[in-house]
Amino acid sequence: MASTVTKTETLFGKRMKRKEDPRLITGTATYVDDIQMPGMHHAVILRSPYAAARIRSIDTKRALELPGVAAVFTGADVKDVGPVPCGASLPGLRVPHHHVLAQDRTYFVGHPVAVVVAADRYIARDAVDRIEVDWEPLDAVADPEKALEAGAPAVHPQWPDNKAFDYHQEHGEVDKVFAEADVVVKQRITSQRLIPCAMETRGVVAEWRSGEKALTIYTSTQIPHLMRSLVAGMLGIPENKLRAVAPEVGGGFGSKLNVYAEEALMGFVAMKIGKPVKWIESRRENMLATTHGRGHVDYYEIAAKKDGTIVGIKLKLIQDVGSYHQLLTPAIPTLSVLMMPGVYRCQNIRADIVGVFTNCVPTDAYRGAGRPEAMHGIERMVDILAAEMKMDPAELRLKNFIQPEEFPYATATGLTYDSGDYDKPLKKALEIAGYAKLREEQRAARSAGRLMGIGLSTYGEICAIGPSPATPAGGWESATVRIEPSGKVTVHTGCSPHGQGEETTFAQIAADELGVDIEDVIVLHGDTAIVQYGIGTFGSRGTAIGGTAMYFAIQELKAKIKRFGAMMLGCDEVRFEDGRCVCGKTGKSVTIQEIAAASYRAMKLPPNTEPGMVATYFWEPPNFTFPFGAHIVVTEVDKETGDIAVKRYVAVDDCGKIINPLIVAGQIHGGVAQGLGQALYEEAVYDDSGQLMTGEFMDYCVPKSTMVPWIEDSNTETPTPVNPLGIKGVGEAGTIGCSPAVVNSVVDALSPLGVRHIDMPMTPEKIWKLVRGGAA
Amino acid sequence: MIAQNFEYETPATLDEALDLMEGGAKALAGGMSLIPLMKLRLAAPEKVVDLRRVPGLNSIRTADGRLHIGAMVTHYELESTPLVRTGCPLLAMAAATIGDVQVRNLGTIGGSIAHADPAADYPAALQALEAVIRIAGKGGERRMSAAEFFVDTFTTALEPGELVVETSVPLEAAGTGVSYQKCTQPASGFALVGVAARVIKEGGRVSLARVGVTGLAGSSYRAGNVETLLVGTAGGEEDVKKAAAVVAEGKEANSDIHASADYRAHLARVYTARALRAALGMAG
Ligand SMILES: Cc1cc2nc3c(=O)[nH]c(=O)nc-3n(C[C@H](O)[C@H](O)[C@H](O)COP(=O)(O)OP(=O)(O)OC[C@H]3O[C@@H](n4cnc5c(N)ncnc54)[C@H](O)[C@@H]3O)c2cc1C
């Protein structure tokens, strides 16, 4: 039979440009703000100018008088809308009722108070200024440690101690090993509050079809399916009457792994006014009212033997919760505890978390979500220990690594590390960096009076989040693979990529498995009306779980293809290769395209086989995956000004098998840029009254491309046994590996002055003060 | 930009522009400072007068031994025009450090100086260059020195309704050494501190020194005390250090989340020394 198939090249492992990029970089993609509908109205939200205030009264009359204003809603109108959900649960968790609009009190600057709906956005914005609120400003507290002090203003009056939760985890004989240890080092380490700053701010379009009693919500989210389930509940409409669409999403970094007041609020508004409504978040609103990340104050102690063996780790973790729990707020620091031993063989750990309410926007997931904080802590502590013991930090790490033959390795925190070979990336990084030579250069620099530093981090992290028992809403992922009658392949993935390149990596896998051209594969996602239920994209899970679900769906199709092939070839011994079924006896073959056509035409069907060529698979992963790597950073500090120059950045990351090296490098580069942002530049600064001082890009410094050094990136590949593709995940690794390596490098540079720790961001002024004043 | 409603005018002559400016209108040049303010509704002008079509405002020409720069000349043009790079390299150097490429493509020198941001770059250079600013108003034209023009934070000697038309700077004599040294606030790109230096040496001695400073205090200024200490010396390392040490004296240094007053004053001393060293090196 004739063939139209030419594919023989394996695409798994091939460096390929991303299929999604042309539309993204030519401005032809459709984001929420690109959606236009007849009769569409525009919403603008009045937000609290105070971190804490009582609302004595609200007068909307002057706003309603403005021509073009259709409606104004305040807290009283929405008091029956369900609360903004918190999906995480911990014993004793205090969950304040989180209305979609403030009722009689506001809890942070940016807290939504009222919404104006008008014919255009300009009128709506003007009308917001005409709403008169009688405010009674109250005392606020923005710093989590101050919030814990006796007499601090109570964020929620019903809980005067400002505690949101306590959490304790312990394993082994902590007191004993600390008592018997030869060395104990202690340090307070902060991971400051950060603003995620996705390039696209949030935005929602809601459309109510009164005849069908059906609501559609277009929203810039990482989790359209979960958003739909939860917002349907908030609005009291049947889940199957709500369609959620995540169109093109311009970055999330965890800040869109959430269900926000505005999503339900726009649904409410659309249903009330009977017209489509659009709300687009301004950049200032994004900085004020979209979740922040990190916000840790950590008190670490680690105990070691004379030879450098780490025997115990203690952590007191103060988590700045902010004013409310968003979807996963309380769960994030528990991830830090899970990862607290890092890549080291230490079975004695004790962790105590106290979650603290502050009059700030809630914290929640941000690239790495709990793991960067944990790695920053342990990797700083290992360096502090090395300095204390006068050991080389690389040597101390090599000494404490879990060894390859110990996997699967049960950690003290209850995880089972899947696979690992931690020496490999470290040794490779040391070699690329020329570590021994760098140390010589450093000695020469020091004797010339220059401050040169070499810092490293060897991180481990949790990807492919995660098995359902370990996640609040199910940790599986789904895929439907449909071979169309023409042989073209349509993949529906339940995860919702937004910049990770899965339209390409999934197509690479599908093209390999089915033997079709990659151009014949499309990957659809993000619309609950066309895609089966799914979980979403976060926690470096998209490809490792969603890609695996697709892989299994394809295996089912391949079995069916073979049944058709056998029937069509009249052969009971067929194999499927390079897009065709080949008869083992005659060598005759039929192509996948011919088989697809025959399966829909259905003139004849193989025994016990349905027509068509579609398979859906929901894959439950048996475990997380645990990537790792080593980053080495060389810095030089300008003694006069405190400026830090990053001279070299070496990153060796092991994310399991690599599907597309270009995408892996891109994820690492972006991740490192965000890690550098935290290490050197970024901090959400609130003043004592709870005003955000860094509410614009003029004051909040996200590193620009010219501020990011050349990254010498490479990989090692240690496959995971958790999924058949051997892939682990790479979305957050760059960020996780970066910040400790940078801080370790600068501390190393300043160590001749007696400096042993520096908190982030390491601004030039901070460094200058250390250079002038010596030890920190 | 979701600004308040405003009228938008595009006058075709300077006279028309001045007529339209009456009664509290705002001039619009590159919009790189005005539009962010309007976006945040910190500025809400009822009328905006776009100067883009006014003829003559974007010329760069020489006359009377000076370089005359129209108010609408962009930062990029100043950075890249050969006449500026050779005739007044200090100004090209300052222009090249402003913000980012997009800002430099749109922002103008007239807009920058009229705005008088205490962290803007041109003012330091214009102080050191003893620039003359030509201003037009309904009642006619006037000229004043940079030292007179920059009054305080976001405050100039412009009267309501007046427009900056041109800035003139000397064409540098051969042998003049110049340098602009800037410590950048990484978020905005503005100067935490910026120092412009011009020096001439004759017979192995510094015969002229001009130092302009931005970012440190409420307004840019000429550091006469530094100049006095340097003139007459051989311009050696010790001379530079001694002169630079006094740059912040008598000034109340700004303090904000990006730098404390102490650190800014320290940076002013460091960057003054750097600018002087580089300028002296160039002067040979
Ligand atoms: C991201 C960013 C980074 C920046 N970084 C820097 C930096 O590093 N260094 C720096 O110096 N600047 C910086 N700027 C400011 C930039 O240089 C602006 O271009 C400049 O301050 C204003 O010039 P403009 O032409 O854009 O003026 P506009 O914004 O149009 O106007 C500014 C003000 O001047 C008035 N005005 C304009 N023209 C005239 C005139 N001819 N006569 C009278 N009044 C007039 C306007 O009414 C307005 O009040 C930055 C700006 C941005 C947005």
PDB file of C-alpha atoms in Angstrom, chain A residues 121-122 125-126 129 284 638 640-641 643 681 685 693-694 696-701 704 707 764-765 768, chain B residues 1-5 39-41 185-188 190 257-260 262-263 266-267 270-271 274 277:
ATOM      1  CA  ARG A 121     -12.489  51.358  31.102  1.00  0.00           C
ATOM      2  CA  TYR A 122     -11.844  55.099  31.256  1.00  0.00           C
ATOM      3  CA  ARG A 125     -11.754  54.333  36.301  1.00  0.00           C
ATOM      4  CA  ASP A 126     -13.092  57.890  36.597  1.00  0.00           C
ATOM      5  CA  ASP A 129     -12.613  58.220  42.092  1.00  0.00           C
ATOM      6  CA  ARG A 284       0.180  48.552  40.179  1.00  0.00           C
ATOM      7  CA  ASP A 638      33.845  46.535  44.581  1.00  0.00           C
ATOM      8  CA  GLU A 640      34.517  51.252  47.331  1.00  0.00           C
ATOM      9  CA  THR A 641      30.843  51.005  46.384  1.00  0.00           C
ATOM     10  CA  ASP A 643      28.762  46.639  43.874  1.00  0.00           C
ATOM     11  CA  TYR A 681      17.727  43.062  43.600  1.00  0.00           C
ATOM     12  CA  VAL A 685       9.139  46.461  50.831  1.00  0.00           C
ATOM     13  CA  MET A 693       6.995  50.995  48.754  1.00  0.00           C
ATOM     14  CA  THR A 694       7.868  48.918  45.694  1.00  0.00           C
ATOM     15  CA  GLU A 696       6.061  50.003  40.358  1.00  0.00           C
ATOM     16  CA  PHE A 697       8.885  48.756  38.174  1.00  0.00           C
ATOM     17  CA  MET A 698      10.595  52.095  38.904  1.00  0.00           C
ATOM     18  CA  ASP A 699      11.123  50.797  42.440  1.00  0.00           C
ATOM     19  CA  TYR A 700      10.892  47.008  42.217  1.00  0.00           C
ATOM     20  CA  CYS A 701      13.876  45.704  40.328  1.00  0.00           C
ATOM     21  CA  LYS A 704      16.862  43.165  32.937  1.00  0.00           C
ATOM     22  CA  MET A 707      21.934  42.455  34.196  1.00  0.00           C
ATOM     23  CA  PRO A 764      25.415  47.409  47.208  1.00  0.00           C
ATOM     24  CA  GLU A 765      24.644  49.520  50.265  1.00  0.00           C
ATOM     25  CA  TRP A 768      29.331  48.574  51.527  1.00  0.00           C
TER      26      TRP A 768
ATOM     27  CA  MET B   1      -2.780  54.305  30.191  1.00  0.00           C
ATOM     28  CA  ILE B   2      -6.133  54.861  31.840  1.00  0.00           C
ATOM     29  CA  ALA B   3      -5.689  58.583  32.401  1.00  0.00           C
ATOM     30  CA  GLN B   4      -8.316  61.137  33.223  1.00  0.00           C
ATOM     31  CA  ASN B   5      -9.925  62.807  30.203  1.00  0.00           C
ATOM     32  CA  LYS B  39      -1.179  56.744  34.204  1.00  0.00           C
ATOM     33  CA  LEU B  40      -1.007  56.809  37.991  1.00  0.00           C
ATOM     34  CA  ARG B  41      -3.211  59.917  38.004  1.00  0.00           C
ATOM     35  CA  GLN B 185      19.399  52.666  40.570  1.00  0.00           C
ATOM     36  CA  PRO B 186      18.796  49.223  39.091  1.00  0.00           C
ATOM     37  CA  ALA B 187      14.999  49.300  38.961  1.00  0.00           C
ATOM     38  CA  SER B 188      14.453  52.625  37.232  1.00  0.00           C
ATOM     39  CA  PHE B 190      17.923  56.727  37.056  1.00  0.00           C
ATOM     40  CA  ILE B 257      14.493  52.741  49.960  1.00  0.00           C
ATOM     41  CA  HIS B 258      17.208  52.638  47.310  1.00  0.00           C
ATOM     42  CA  ALA B 259      19.985  54.392  49.226  1.00  0.00           C
ATOM     43  CA  SER B 260      20.430  56.067  52.575  1.00  0.00           C
ATOM     44  CA  ASP B 262      25.113  58.337  54.103  1.00  0.00           C
ATOM     45  CA  TYR B 263      25.553  55.931  51.255  1.00  0.00           C
ATOM     46  CA  HIS B 266      29.698  58.287  49.963  1.00  0.00           C
ATOM     47  CA  LEU B 267      28.787  57.415  46.373  1.00  0.00           C
ATOM     48  CA  VAL B 270      33.524  57.942  44.958  1.00  0.00           C
ATOM     49  CA  TYR B 271      31.917  58.887  41.655  1.00  0.00           C
ATOM     50  CA  ARG B 274      36.081  58.487  39.277  1.00  0.00           C
ATOM     51  CA  ARG B 277      40.230  60.666  37.192  1.00  0.00           C
TER      52      ARG B 277
END
